[in-house]
PDB file of C-alpha atoms in Angstrom:
ATOM      1  CA  UNK A   1     -15.288   1.244  29.071  1.00  0.00           C
ATOM      2  CA  UNK A   2     -13.869  -0.121  25.802  1.00  0.00           C
ATOM      3  CA  UNK A   3     -10.436  -1.682  26.188  1.00  0.00           C
ATOM      4  CA  UNK A   4      -7.774  -1.483  23.500  1.00  0.00           C
ATOM      5  CA  UNK A   5      -8.081  -5.224  22.849  1.00  0.00           C
ATOM      6  CA  UNK A   6     -11.837  -4.831  22.271  1.00  0.00           C
ATOM      7  CA  UNK A   7     -11.587  -1.571  20.293  1.00  0.00           C
ATOM      8  CA  UNK A   8     -12.684  -1.944  16.664  1.00  0.00           C
ATOM      9  CA  UNK A   9     -10.217  -2.387  13.833  1.00  0.00           C
ATOM     10  CA  UNK A  10     -11.088  -1.611  10.208  1.00  0.00           C
ATOM     11  CA  UNK A  11      -9.379  -2.493   6.933  1.00  0.00           C
ATOM     12  CA  UNK A  12      -8.887  -0.126   3.984  1.00  0.00           C
ATOM     13  CA  UNK A  13      -8.237  -1.256   0.413  1.00  0.00           C
ATOM     14  CA  UNK A  14      -7.400   1.101  -2.451  1.00  0.00           C
ATOM     15  CA  UNK A  15      -8.799  -0.182  -5.760  1.00  0.00           C
ATOM     16  CA  UNK A  16      -9.154   0.891  -9.362  1.00  0.00           C
ATOM     17  CA  UNK A  17     -10.439  -0.848 -12.477  1.00  0.00           C
ATOM     18  CA  UNK A  18      -8.188   0.370 -15.248  1.00  0.00           C
ATOM     19  CA  UNK A  19     -10.300  -1.445 -17.853  1.00  0.00           C
ATOM     20  CA  UNK A  20     -13.237   0.864 -17.176  1.00  0.00           C
ATOM     21  CA  UNK A  21     -13.708   3.151 -20.237  1.00  0.00           C
ATOM     22  CA  UNK A  22     -14.609   6.132 -18.025  1.00  0.00           C
ATOM     23  CA  UNK A  23     -11.414   5.671 -16.007  1.00  0.00           C
ATOM     24  CA  UNK A  24      -9.331   5.345 -19.168  1.00  0.00           C
ATOM     25  CA  UNK A  25     -10.873   8.538 -20.543  1.00  0.00           C
ATOM     26  CA  UNK A  26     -10.013  10.482 -17.367  1.00  0.00           C
ATOM     27  CA  UNK A  27      -6.508   9.023 -17.379  1.00  0.00           C
ATOM     28  CA  UNK A  28      -5.902   9.888 -21.046  1.00  0.00           C
ATOM     29  CA  UNK A  29      -7.212  13.432 -20.557  1.00  0.00           C
ATOM     30  CA  UNK A  30      -4.865  13.977 -17.618  1.00  0.00           C
ATOM     31  CA  UNK A  31      -1.882  12.552 -19.500  1.00  0.00           C
ATOM     32  CA  UNK A  32      -2.555  14.755 -22.519  1.00  0.00           C
ATOM     33  CA  UNK A  33      -2.806  17.835 -20.293  1.00  0.00           C
ATOM     34  CA  UNK A  34       0.583  17.004 -18.799  1.00  0.00           C
ATOM     35  CA  UNK A  35       2.131  15.911 -22.091  1.00  0.00           C
ATOM     36  CA  UNK A  36       3.118  12.699 -20.318  1.00  0.00           C
ATOM     37  CA  UNK A  37       3.294   9.184 -21.826  1.00  0.00           C
ATOM     38  CA  UNK A  38       1.768   6.242 -19.892  1.00  0.00           C
ATOM     39  CA  UNK A  39       4.839   5.023 -18.064  1.00  0.00           C
ATOM     40  CA  UNK A  40       6.074   4.689 -14.497  1.00  0.00           C
ATOM     41  CA  UNK A  41       3.348   5.900 -12.173  1.00  0.00           C
ATOM     42  CA  UNK A  42       0.943   5.993 -15.141  1.00  0.00           C
ATOM     43  CA  UNK A  43       1.825   2.579 -16.613  1.00  0.00           C
ATOM     44  CA  UNK A  44      -1.318   0.594 -17.540  1.00  0.00           C
ATOM     45  CA  UNK A  45      -0.449  -2.333 -15.263  1.00  0.00           C
ATOM     46  CA  UNK A  46      -0.743  -0.031 -12.235  1.00  0.00           C
ATOM     47  CA  UNK A  47      -4.479   0.269 -12.938  1.00  0.00           C
ATOM     48  CA  UNK A  48      -5.465  -2.974 -14.674  1.00  0.00           C
ATOM     49  CA  UNK A  49      -7.786  -5.204 -12.679  1.00  0.00           C
ATOM     50  CA  UNK A  50      -7.475  -8.984 -12.873  1.00  0.00           C
ATOM     51  CA  UNK A  51      -9.952  -9.812 -10.122  1.00  0.00           C
ATOM     52  CA  UNK A  52      -7.425  -9.584  -7.287  1.00  0.00           C
ATOM     53  CA  UNK A  53      -9.752  -7.465  -5.134  1.00  0.00           C
ATOM     54  CA  UNK A  54     -12.199 -10.317  -4.657  1.00  0.00           C
ATOM     55  CA  UNK A  55      -9.478 -12.541  -3.191  1.00  0.00           C
ATOM     56  CA  UNK A  56      -8.363  -9.683  -0.960  1.00  0.00           C
ATOM     57  CA  UNK A  57     -11.845  -9.039   0.455  1.00  0.00           C
ATOM     58  CA  UNK A  58     -12.792 -12.702   0.816  1.00  0.00           C
ATOM     59  CA  UNK A  59      -9.513 -13.481   2.577  1.00  0.00           C
ATOM     60  CA  UNK A  60     -10.173 -10.708   5.114  1.00  0.00           C
ATOM     61  CA  UNK A  61     -13.717 -11.919   5.756  1.00  0.00           C
ATOM     62  CA  UNK A  62     -12.565 -15.502   6.140  1.00  0.00           C
ATOM     63  CA  UNK A  63      -9.249 -15.184   7.967  1.00  0.00           C
ATOM     64  CA  UNK A  64      -9.722 -11.935   9.959  1.00  0.00           C
ATOM     65  CA  UNK A  65     -13.341 -12.019  11.181  1.00  0.00           C
ATOM     66  CA  UNK A  66     -12.410  -9.563  13.959  1.00  0.00           C
ATOM     67  CA  UNK A  67     -12.180  -6.738  11.397  1.00  0.00           C
ATOM     68  CA  UNK A  68     -15.232  -4.554  11.913  1.00  0.00           C
ATOM     69  CA  UNK A  69     -15.555  -3.042   8.450  1.00  0.00           C
ATOM     70  CA  UNK A  70     -13.708  -3.119   5.126  1.00  0.00           C
ATOM     71  CA  UNK A  71     -13.553   0.224   3.269  1.00  0.00           C
ATOM     72  CA  UNK A  72     -12.878  -0.015  -0.477  1.00  0.00           C
ATOM     73  CA  UNK A  73     -11.546   3.324  -1.722  1.00  0.00           C
ATOM     74  CA  UNK A  74     -12.071   4.090  -5.399  1.00  0.00           C
ATOM     75  CA  UNK A  75     -13.181   6.809  -7.834  1.00  0.00           C
ATOM     76  CA  UNK A  76     -16.741   6.455  -9.110  1.00  0.00           C
ATOM     77  CA  UNK A  77     -16.403   2.697  -9.634  1.00  0.00           C
ATOM     78  CA  UNK A  78     -18.166  -0.309  -8.095  1.00  0.00           C
ATOM     79  CA  UNK A  79     -16.274  -3.618  -7.802  1.00  0.00           C
ATOM     80  CA  UNK A  80     -18.366  -6.535  -9.151  1.00  0.00           C
ATOM     81  CA  UNK A  81     -18.198  -8.305  -5.793  1.00  0.00           C
ATOM     82  CA  UNK A  82     -19.883  -5.532  -3.805  1.00  0.00           C
ATOM     83  CA  UNK A  83     -23.453  -5.883  -5.164  1.00  0.00           C
ATOM     84  CA  UNK A  84     -23.258  -9.610  -4.437  1.00  0.00           C
ATOM     85  CA  UNK A  85     -22.050  -8.938  -0.902  1.00  0.00           C
ATOM     86  CA  UNK A  86     -24.836  -6.436  -0.218  1.00  0.00           C
ATOM     87  CA  UNK A  87     -27.386  -9.244  -0.381  1.00  0.00           C
ATOM     88  CA  UNK A  88     -25.349 -11.466   1.952  1.00  0.00           C
ATOM     89  CA  UNK A  89     -24.605 -11.677   5.656  1.00  0.00           C
ATOM     90  CA  UNK A  90     -21.438  -9.651   5.014  1.00  0.00           C
ATOM     91  CA  UNK A  91     -23.213  -6.734   3.326  1.00  0.00           C
ATOM     92  CA  UNK A  92     -22.798  -4.357   6.271  1.00  0.00           C
ATOM     93  CA  UNK A  93     -19.100  -5.123   6.664  1.00  0.00           C
ATOM     94  CA  UNK A  94     -17.916  -3.827   3.271  1.00  0.00           C
ATOM     95  CA  UNK A  95     -18.314  -0.171   2.372  1.00  0.00           C
ATOM     96  CA  UNK A  96     -17.512   1.750  -0.811  1.00  0.00           C
ATOM     97  CA  UNK A  97     -15.622   5.034  -0.316  1.00  0.00           C
ATOM     98  CA  UNK A  98     -15.303   7.512  -3.181  1.00  0.00           C
ATOM     99  CA  UNK A  99     -12.230   9.700  -3.605  1.00  0.00           C
ATOM    100  CA  UNK A 100     -14.506  12.725  -3.188  1.00  0.00           C
ATOM    101  CA  UNK A 101     -15.056  11.727   0.454  1.00  0.00           C
ATOM    102  CA  UNK A 102     -11.406  11.681   1.491  1.00  0.00           C
ATOM    103  CA  UNK A 103     -10.516  14.651  -0.757  1.00  0.00           C
ATOM    104  CA  UNK A 104     -13.238  16.862   0.768  1.00  0.00           C
ATOM    105  CA  UNK A 105     -11.728  20.353   0.874  1.00  0.00           C
ATOM    106  CA  UNK A 106      -9.057  19.258  -1.604  1.00  0.00           C
ATOM    107  CA  UNK A 107     -11.308  18.636  -4.603  1.00  0.00           C
ATOM    108  CA  UNK A 108      -9.033  20.773  -6.786  1.00  0.00           C
ATOM    109  CA  UNK A 109      -6.572  17.858  -6.802  1.00  0.00           C
ATOM    110  CA  UNK A 110      -9.080  15.459  -8.384  1.00  0.00           C
ATOM    111  CA  UNK A 111      -8.995  13.355 -10.432  1.00  0.00           C
ATOM    112  CA  UNK A 112      -5.896  11.661  -9.097  1.00  0.00           C
ATOM    113  CA  UNK A 113      -4.142   8.459 -10.132  1.00  0.00           C
ATOM    114  CA  UNK A 114      -1.495   8.744  -7.439  1.00  0.00           C
ATOM    115  CA  UNK A 115      -1.620   5.906  -4.906  1.00  0.00           C
ATOM    116  CA  UNK A 116       0.712   7.756  -2.533  1.00  0.00           C
ATOM    117  CA  UNK A 117      -1.527  10.822  -2.429  1.00  0.00           C
ATOM    118  CA  UNK A 118      -4.583   8.638  -1.858  1.00  0.00           C
ATOM    119  CA  UNK A 119      -2.853   6.790   0.988  1.00  0.00           C
ATOM    120  CA  UNK A 120      -2.055  10.123   2.661  1.00  0.00           C
ATOM    121  CA  UNK A 121      -5.798  10.802   3.031  1.00  0.00           C
ATOM    122  CA  UNK A 122      -7.137   7.418   4.121  1.00  0.00           C
ATOM    123  CA  UNK A 123      -7.429   8.616   7.714  1.00  0.00           C
ATOM    124  CA  UNK A 124     -10.178  11.004   6.546  1.00  0.00           C
ATOM    125  CA  UNK A 125     -12.645   8.192   5.723  1.00  0.00           C
ATOM    126  CA  UNK A 126     -15.973   8.869   7.442  1.00  0.00           C
ATOM    127  CA  UNK A 127     -16.538   6.599  10.419  1.00  0.00           C
ATOM    128  CA  UNK A 128     -13.130   4.930  10.152  1.00  0.00           C
ATOM    129  CA  UNK A 129     -11.924   3.134  13.279  1.00  0.00           C
ATOM    130  CA  UNK A 130      -9.019   4.651  15.201  1.00  0.00           C
ATOM    131  CA  UNK A 131      -6.940   1.584  14.311  1.00  0.00           C
ATOM    132  CA  UNK A 132      -6.954   0.261  10.765  1.00  0.00           C
ATOM    133  CA  UNK A 133      -5.029  -1.880   8.298  1.00  0.00           C
ATOM    134  CA  UNK A 134      -4.170  -0.665   4.814  1.00  0.00           C
ATOM    135  CA  UNK A 135      -3.796  -3.135   1.967  1.00  0.00           C
ATOM    136  CA  UNK A 136      -3.299  -2.838  -1.755  1.00  0.00           C
ATOM    137  CA  UNK A 137      -5.927  -4.689  -3.773  1.00  0.00           C
ATOM    138  CA  UNK A 138      -3.383  -7.305  -4.899  1.00  0.00           C
ATOM    139  CA  UNK A 139      -2.843  -8.450  -1.323  1.00  0.00           C
ATOM    140  CA  UNK A 140      -4.445 -11.498   0.349  1.00  0.00           C
ATOM    141  CA  UNK A 141      -4.341 -13.383   3.617  1.00  0.00           C
ATOM    142  CA  UNK A 142      -3.435 -17.070   3.385  1.00  0.00           C
ATOM    143  CA  UNK A 143      -4.418 -18.285   6.857  1.00  0.00           C
ATOM    144  CA  UNK A 144      -6.176 -17.072  10.007  1.00  0.00           C
ATOM    145  CA  UNK A 145      -4.544 -14.070  11.688  1.00  0.00           C
ATOM    146  CA  UNK A 146      -5.315 -12.515  15.053  1.00  0.00           C
ATOM    147  CA  UNK A 147      -5.855  -8.886  15.962  1.00  0.00           C
ATOM    148  CA  UNK A 148      -2.759  -9.185  18.155  1.00  0.00           C
ATOM    149  CA  UNK A 149      -0.707  -9.834  14.995  1.00  0.00           C
ATOM    150  CA  UNK A 150      -1.250  -6.157  14.132  1.00  0.00           C
ATOM    151  CA  UNK A 151      -2.323  -4.265  17.266  1.00  0.00           C
ATOM    152  CA  UNK A 152      -1.338  -4.877  20.870  1.00  0.00           C
ATOM    153  CA  UNK A 153      -3.792  -4.735  23.721  1.00  0.00           C
ATOM    154  CA  UNK A 154      -1.745  -1.901  25.226  1.00  0.00           C
ATOM    155  CA  UNK A 155      -2.431   0.345  22.232  1.00  0.00           C
ATOM    156  CA  UNK A 156       0.776  -0.447  20.343  1.00  0.00           C
ATOM    157  CA  UNK A 157       1.006  -1.165  16.638  1.00  0.00           C
ATOM    158  CA  UNK A 158       2.986  -4.074  15.186  1.00  0.00           C
ATOM    159  CA  UNK A 159       5.541  -3.262  12.474  1.00  0.00           C
ATOM    160  CA  UNK A 160       7.234  -5.707  10.108  1.00  0.00           C
ATOM    161  CA  UNK A 161      10.536  -4.967   8.419  1.00  0.00           C
ATOM    162  CA  UNK A 162      14.189  -4.355   9.272  1.00  0.00           C
ATOM    163  CA  UNK A 163      16.420  -1.442  10.213  1.00  0.00           C
ATOM    164  CA  UNK A 164      18.646  -0.033   7.485  1.00  0.00           C
ATOM    165  CA  UNK A 165      21.046   2.928   7.400  1.00  0.00           C
ATOM    166  CA  UNK A 166      20.038   6.026   5.479  1.00  0.00           C
ATOM    167  CA  UNK A 167      21.914   6.221   2.178  1.00  0.00           C
ATOM    168  CA  UNK A 168      23.619   9.430   3.289  1.00  0.00           C
ATOM    169  CA  UNK A 169      25.241   7.394   6.068  1.00  0.00           C
ATOM    170  CA  UNK A 170      26.704   4.679   3.829  1.00  0.00           C
ATOM    171  CA  UNK A 171      29.772   4.817   1.598  1.00  0.00           C
ATOM    172  CA  UNK A 172      27.838   3.434  -1.375  1.00  0.00           C
ATOM    173  CA  UNK A 173      25.058   5.948  -0.886  1.00  0.00           C
ATOM    174  CA  UNK A 174      27.427   8.903  -0.705  1.00  0.00           C
ATOM    175  CA  UNK A 175      29.226   7.638  -3.820  1.00  0.00           C
ATOM    176  CA  UNK A 176      25.937   7.415  -5.746  1.00  0.00           C
ATOM    177  CA  UNK A 177      25.013  10.932  -4.659  1.00  0.00           C
ATOM    178  CA  UNK A 178      28.408  12.294  -5.731  1.00  0.00           C
ATOM    179  CA  UNK A 179      28.129  10.573  -9.120  1.00  0.00           C
ATOM    180  CA  UNK A 180      24.661  12.005  -9.582  1.00  0.00           C
ATOM    181  CA  UNK A 181      25.881  15.515  -8.801  1.00  0.00           C
ATOM    182  CA  UNK A 182      28.725  15.041 -11.275  1.00  0.00           C
ATOM    183  CA  UNK A 183      26.378  13.877 -14.010  1.00  0.00           C
ATOM    184  CA  UNK A 184      24.158  16.871 -13.340  1.00  0.00           C
ATOM    185  CA  UNK A 185      27.099  19.262 -13.508  1.00  0.00           C
ATOM    186  CA  UNK A 186      28.299  17.756 -16.791  1.00  0.00           C
ATOM    187  CA  UNK A 187      24.805  17.987 -18.220  1.00  0.00           C
ATOM    188  CA  UNK A 188      24.350  21.514 -16.928  1.00  0.00           C
ATOM    189  CA  UNK A 189      21.207  20.762 -14.952  1.00  0.00           C
ATOM    190  CA  UNK A 190      19.979  19.375 -11.644  1.00  0.00           C
ATOM    191  CA  UNK A 191      18.941  15.747 -11.903  1.00  0.00           C
ATOM    192  CA  UNK A 192      15.631  14.933 -10.164  1.00  0.00           C
ATOM    193  CA  UNK A 193      15.706  12.292  -7.419  1.00  0.00           C
ATOM    194  CA  UNK A 194      15.133   8.691  -8.456  1.00  0.00           C
ATOM    195  CA  UNK A 195      11.681   7.317  -7.759  1.00  0.00           C
ATOM    196  CA  UNK A 196      12.841   4.251  -5.863  1.00  0.00           C
ATOM    197  CA  UNK A 197      11.180   2.423  -2.994  1.00  0.00           C
ATOM    198  CA  UNK A 198      14.266   3.039  -0.864  1.00  0.00           C
ATOM    199  CA  UNK A 199      14.256   6.781  -1.507  1.00  0.00           C
ATOM    200  CA  UNK A 200      10.573   7.037  -0.579  1.00  0.00           C
ATOM    201  CA  UNK A 201      11.007   5.085   2.636  1.00  0.00           C
ATOM    202  CA  UNK A 202      14.137   6.996   3.648  1.00  0.00           C
ATOM    203  CA  UNK A 203      12.375  10.331   3.062  1.00  0.00           C
ATOM    204  CA  UNK A 204       9.387   9.154   5.103  1.00  0.00           C
ATOM    205  CA  UNK A 205      11.662   8.253   8.010  1.00  0.00           C
ATOM    206  CA  UNK A 206      13.355  11.664   7.912  1.00  0.00           C
ATOM    207  CA  UNK A 207       9.980  13.410   8.035  1.00  0.00           C
ATOM    208  CA  UNK A 208       9.339  11.544  11.286  1.00  0.00           C
ATOM    209  CA  UNK A 209      12.732  12.507  12.746  1.00  0.00           C
ATOM    210  CA  UNK A 210      14.954   9.532  11.792  1.00  0.00           C
ATOM    211  CA  UNK A 211      17.962  11.016  10.008  1.00  0.00           C
ATOM    212  CA  UNK A 212      20.591   8.266  10.209  1.00  0.00           C
ATOM    213  CA  UNK A 213      18.528   5.112   9.762  1.00  0.00           C
ATOM    214  CA  UNK A 214      15.082   3.942   8.738  1.00  0.00           C
ATOM    215  CA  UNK A 215      12.853   0.944   9.411  1.00  0.00           C
ATOM    216  CA  UNK A 216      12.342  -0.542   5.957  1.00  0.00           C
ATOM    217  CA  UNK A 217       8.806  -1.887   5.870  1.00  0.00           C
ATOM    218  CA  UNK A 218       8.080  -5.183   4.222  1.00  0.00           C
ATOM    219  CA  UNK A 219       5.260  -5.565   1.709  1.00  0.00           C
ATOM    220  CA  UNK A 220       2.610  -6.511   4.273  1.00  0.00           C
ATOM    221  CA  UNK A 221      -0.692  -5.125   5.584  1.00  0.00           C
ATOM    222  CA  UNK A 222       0.243  -1.770   7.133  1.00  0.00           C
ATOM    223  CA  UNK A 223      -0.941  -0.686  10.571  1.00  0.00           C
ATOM    224  CA  UNK A 224      -2.266   2.830  11.170  1.00  0.00           C
ATOM    225  CA  UNK A 225      -3.695   4.848  14.007  1.00  0.00           C
ATOM    226  CA  UNK A 226      -6.010   7.489  12.652  1.00  0.00           C
ATOM    227  CA  UNK A 227      -5.149  10.061  15.315  1.00  0.00           C
ATOM    228  CA  UNK A 228      -1.428   9.781  14.557  1.00  0.00           C
ATOM    229  CA  UNK A 229      -1.875  10.765  10.904  1.00  0.00           C
ATOM    230  CA  UNK A 230      -4.430  13.450  11.703  1.00  0.00           C
ATOM    231  CA  UNK A 231      -2.049  15.109  14.166  1.00  0.00           C
ATOM    232  CA  UNK A 232       0.928  14.842  11.798  1.00  0.00           C
ATOM    233  CA  UNK A 233      -0.819  16.506   8.868  1.00  0.00           C
ATOM    234  CA  UNK A 234      -2.419  19.121  11.118  1.00  0.00           C
ATOM    235  CA  UNK A 235       1.136  20.090  12.068  1.00  0.00           C
ATOM    236  CA  UNK A 236       2.333  19.954   8.417  1.00  0.00           C
ATOM    237  CA  UNK A 237      -0.554  21.166   6.196  1.00  0.00           C
ATOM    238  CA  UNK A 238       1.776  22.365   3.456  1.00  0.00           C
ATOM    239  CA  UNK A 239       3.386  18.947   3.266  1.00  0.00           C
ATOM    240  CA  UNK A 240       0.025  17.306   2.641  1.00  0.00           C
ATOM    241  CA  UNK A 241      -0.937  19.749  -0.099  1.00  0.00           C
ATOM    242  CA  UNK A 242       2.393  19.281  -1.884  1.00  0.00           C
ATOM    243  CA  UNK A 243       1.791  15.537  -1.815  1.00  0.00           C
ATOM    244  CA  UNK A 244      -1.694  15.847  -3.279  1.00  0.00           C
ATOM    245  CA  UNK A 245      -0.813  18.146  -6.164  1.00  0.00           C
ATOM    246  CA  UNK A 246       0.765  15.364  -8.255  1.00  0.00           C
ATOM    247  CA  UNK A 247      -1.851  13.373 -10.223  1.00  0.00           C
ATOM    248  CA  UNK A 248       0.683  10.566 -10.735  1.00  0.00           C
ATOM    249  CA  UNK A 249       3.289   9.097  -8.436  1.00  0.00           C
ATOM    250  CA  UNK A 250       6.605  10.885  -8.795  1.00  0.00           C
ATOM    251  CA  UNK A 251      10.094  11.118  -7.267  1.00  0.00           C
ATOM    252  CA  UNK A 252      10.361  13.029  -4.019  1.00  0.00           C
ATOM    253  CA  UNK A 253       7.074  11.793  -2.568  1.00  0.00           C
ATOM    254  CA  UNK A 254       6.863  10.164   0.843  1.00  0.00           C
ATOM    255  CA  UNK A 255       4.853   7.071   1.758  1.00  0.00           C
ATOM    256  CA  UNK A 256       2.230   7.699   4.416  1.00  0.00           C
ATOM    257  CA  UNK A 257       2.456   4.149   5.767  1.00  0.00           C
ATOM    258  CA  UNK A 258       6.194   4.648   6.351  1.00  0.00           C
ATOM    259  CA  UNK A 259       5.682   8.039   7.990  1.00  0.00           C
ATOM    260  CA  UNK A 260       3.082   6.457  10.256  1.00  0.00           C
ATOM    261  CA  UNK A 261       5.373   3.577  11.228  1.00  0.00           C
ATOM    262  CA  UNK A 262       8.247   5.882  12.146  1.00  0.00           C
ATOM    263  CA  UNK A 263       5.990   8.215  14.114  1.00  0.00           C
ATOM    264  CA  UNK A 264       4.735   5.256  16.159  1.00  0.00           C
ATOM    265  CA  UNK A 265       8.277   3.940  16.654  1.00  0.00           C
ATOM    266  CA  UNK A 266       9.510   7.380  17.699  1.00  0.00           C
ATOM    267  CA  UNK A 267       6.692   7.673  20.237  1.00  0.00           C
ATOM    268  CA  UNK A 268       7.532   4.255  21.711  1.00  0.00           C
ATOM    269  CA  UNK A 269       4.212   2.934  20.474  1.00  0.00           C
ATOM    270  CA  UNK A 270       5.428   0.090  18.242  1.00  0.00           C
ATOM    271  CA  UNK A 271       6.498  -3.523  18.605  1.00  0.00           C
ATOM    272  CA  UNK A 272       8.160  -5.693  15.968  1.00  0.00           C
ATOM    273  CA  UNK A 273       7.257  -9.125  14.636  1.00  0.00           C
ATOM    274  CA  UNK A 274       8.665 -10.871  11.551  1.00  0.00           C
ATOM    275  CA  UNK A 275       7.166 -14.329  12.103  1.00  0.00           C
ATOM    276  CA  UNK A 276       4.222 -14.164   9.645  1.00  0.00           C
ATOM    277  CA  UNK A 277       5.823 -14.313   6.213  1.00  0.00           C
ATOM    278  CA  UNK A 278       5.004 -12.900   2.805  1.00  0.00           C
ATOM    279  CA  UNK A 279       4.685 -14.846  -0.440  1.00  0.00           C
ATOM    280  CA  UNK A 280       5.493 -12.276  -3.126  1.00  0.00           C
ATOM    281  CA  UNK A 281       4.624 -13.273  -6.687  1.00  0.00           C
ATOM    282  CA  UNK A 282       5.749 -11.175  -9.659  1.00  0.00           C
ATOM    283  CA  UNK A 283       4.570 -12.978 -12.809  1.00  0.00           C
ATOM    284  CA  UNK A 284       5.986 -10.277 -15.080  1.00  0.00           C
ATOM    285  CA  UNK A 285       9.511 -10.648 -13.632  1.00  0.00           C
ATOM    286  CA  UNK A 286       9.896 -14.116 -12.112  1.00  0.00           C
ATOM    287  CA  UNK A 287      10.209 -17.228 -14.300  1.00  0.00           C
ATOM    288  CA  UNK A 288       7.287 -19.651 -14.215  1.00  0.00           C
ATOM    289  CA  UNK A 289       9.307 -22.445 -12.585  1.00  0.00           C
ATOM    290  CA  UNK A 290      10.251 -20.155  -9.717  1.00  0.00           C
ATOM    291  CA  UNK A 291       6.691 -18.958  -9.177  1.00  0.00           C
ATOM    292  CA  UNK A 292       5.300 -22.485  -9.118  1.00  0.00           C
ATOM    293  CA  UNK A 293       8.020 -23.492  -6.665  1.00  0.00           C
ATOM    294  CA  UNK A 294       7.045 -20.562  -4.417  1.00  0.00           C
ATOM    295  CA  UNK A 295       3.420 -21.700  -4.459  1.00  0.00           C
ATOM    296  CA  UNK A 296       4.395 -25.214  -3.384  1.00  0.00           C
ATOM    297  CA  UNK A 297       6.709 -23.866  -0.677  1.00  0.00           C
ATOM    298  CA  UNK A 298       3.960 -21.602   0.671  1.00  0.00           C
ATOM    299  CA  UNK A 299       1.642 -24.591   1.039  1.00  0.00           C
ATOM    300  CA  UNK A 300       4.225 -26.276   3.268  1.00  0.00           C
ATOM    301  CA  UNK A 301       5.094 -23.153   5.277  1.00  0.00           C
ATOM    302  CA  UNK A 302       2.888 -22.631   8.314  1.00  0.00           C
ATOM    303  CA  UNK A 303       4.273 -19.098   8.728  1.00  0.00           C
ATOM    304  CA  UNK A 304       3.209 -17.985   5.224  1.00  0.00           C
ATOM    305  CA  UNK A 305       0.416 -15.577   6.144  1.00  0.00           C
ATOM    306  CA  UNK A 306       0.322 -12.990   3.350  1.00  0.00           C
ATOM    307  CA  UNK A 307       0.423 -13.138  -0.442  1.00  0.00           C
ATOM    308  CA  UNK A 308       0.999 -10.308  -2.894  1.00  0.00           C
ATOM    309  CA  UNK A 309       0.395 -10.962  -6.585  1.00  0.00           C
ATOM    310  CA  UNK A 310       1.863  -8.035  -8.498  1.00  0.00           C
ATOM    311  CA  UNK A 311       0.701  -7.423 -12.073  1.00  0.00           C
ATOM    312  CA  UNK A 312      -1.319 -10.614 -12.459  1.00  0.00           C
ATOM    313  CA  UNK A 313      -2.615  -9.077 -15.688  1.00  0.00           C
ATOM    314  CA  UNK A 314       0.893  -9.471 -17.192  1.00  0.00           C
ATOM    315  CA  UNK A 315       1.219 -13.199 -16.439  1.00  0.00           C
ATOM    316  CA  UNK A 316       1.189 -15.682 -19.353  1.00  0.00           C
ATOM    317  CA  UNK A 317      -2.197 -17.402 -19.639  1.00  0.00           C
ATOM    318  CA  UNK A 318      -1.073 -20.777 -18.261  1.00  0.00           C
ATOM    319  CA  UNK A 319       0.766 -19.310 -15.299  1.00  0.00           C
ATOM    320  CA  UNK A 320      -2.078 -16.938 -14.556  1.00  0.00           C
ATOM    321  CA  UNK A 321      -4.481 -19.901 -14.443  1.00  0.00           C
ATOM    322  CA  UNK A 322      -2.186 -21.706 -11.983  1.00  0.00           C
ATOM    323  CA  UNK A 323      -1.957 -18.662  -9.695  1.00  0.00           C
ATOM    324  CA  UNK A 324      -5.724 -18.123  -9.754  1.00  0.00           C
ATOM    325  CA  UNK A 325      -6.344 -21.810  -8.983  1.00  0.00           C
ATOM    326  CA  UNK A 326      -3.920 -21.573  -6.050  1.00  0.00           C
ATOM    327  CA  UNK A 327      -5.631 -18.454  -4.699  1.00  0.00           C
ATOM    328  CA  UNK A 328      -9.051 -20.094  -4.973  1.00  0.00           C
ATOM    329  CA  UNK A 329      -7.819 -23.156  -3.097  1.00  0.00           C
ATOM    330  CA  UNK A 330      -6.084 -21.150  -0.372  1.00  0.00           C
TER     331      UNK A 330
END
């Protein structure tokens, strides 16, 4: 009989090459149909590819050899690394998954450019292990990690983050809500909710039954159990369809990884560990001196296990070269 410790674990990476002319054509057609400019959830930097996926895949193969298979989810595209891998010893461990596979039965919602909608369907990947990690393509491992860093031998999942009160239970949150209602009344219309990370995580917690607080997830590889998400959406089919109908990310959407975490916590199936640390690099927002200092600090920090390089395509040429050289070395 297979024990939990020996049960397979897969990894799932969502990827898109925004420089692909076919992708740009689909994106432009969708934007024109909606009369929507390329901003927010449709901003070019959300789709541009600067080669981050290769570092993500290679880091998983090198530092997490216990992962059975890596599923790369995309829409009619083939990452340059995959043909090279097919001819190698790792060819069987990396699989390409098209959106059509996970959207089977929901094809009317394609094409989609909404990462939250895509994440809500990852559990539908053919042959996916019961336990899997989800990573964005700009995420990498920096050192060896063990299966126990993410999944316990007793069937538990490991969550990383911190408890926070729901905004409706804080004075500042209630004040912001009152001000928003006032602005809407003055303007004679209802103001839509803000598309903030906090709002999305709070909503996700409420969907899982946490009304007064939420476990704010860090930007780390997210743990999932396939059966948990399958059961949740089987019980809430309308919720899933409402999530899929938006071709771009928008306010009022939940985050499937946050729903999953709170479901596992609520069922007593989660443990917590904040020891492995994240190195978060934002070249478009952080000054070059700060980024270079973070790289040096990460090299000295034995607990630095994850790196996220957001919008590498927007980094100045010199800084981008330094980040790429650091990733290659690590």
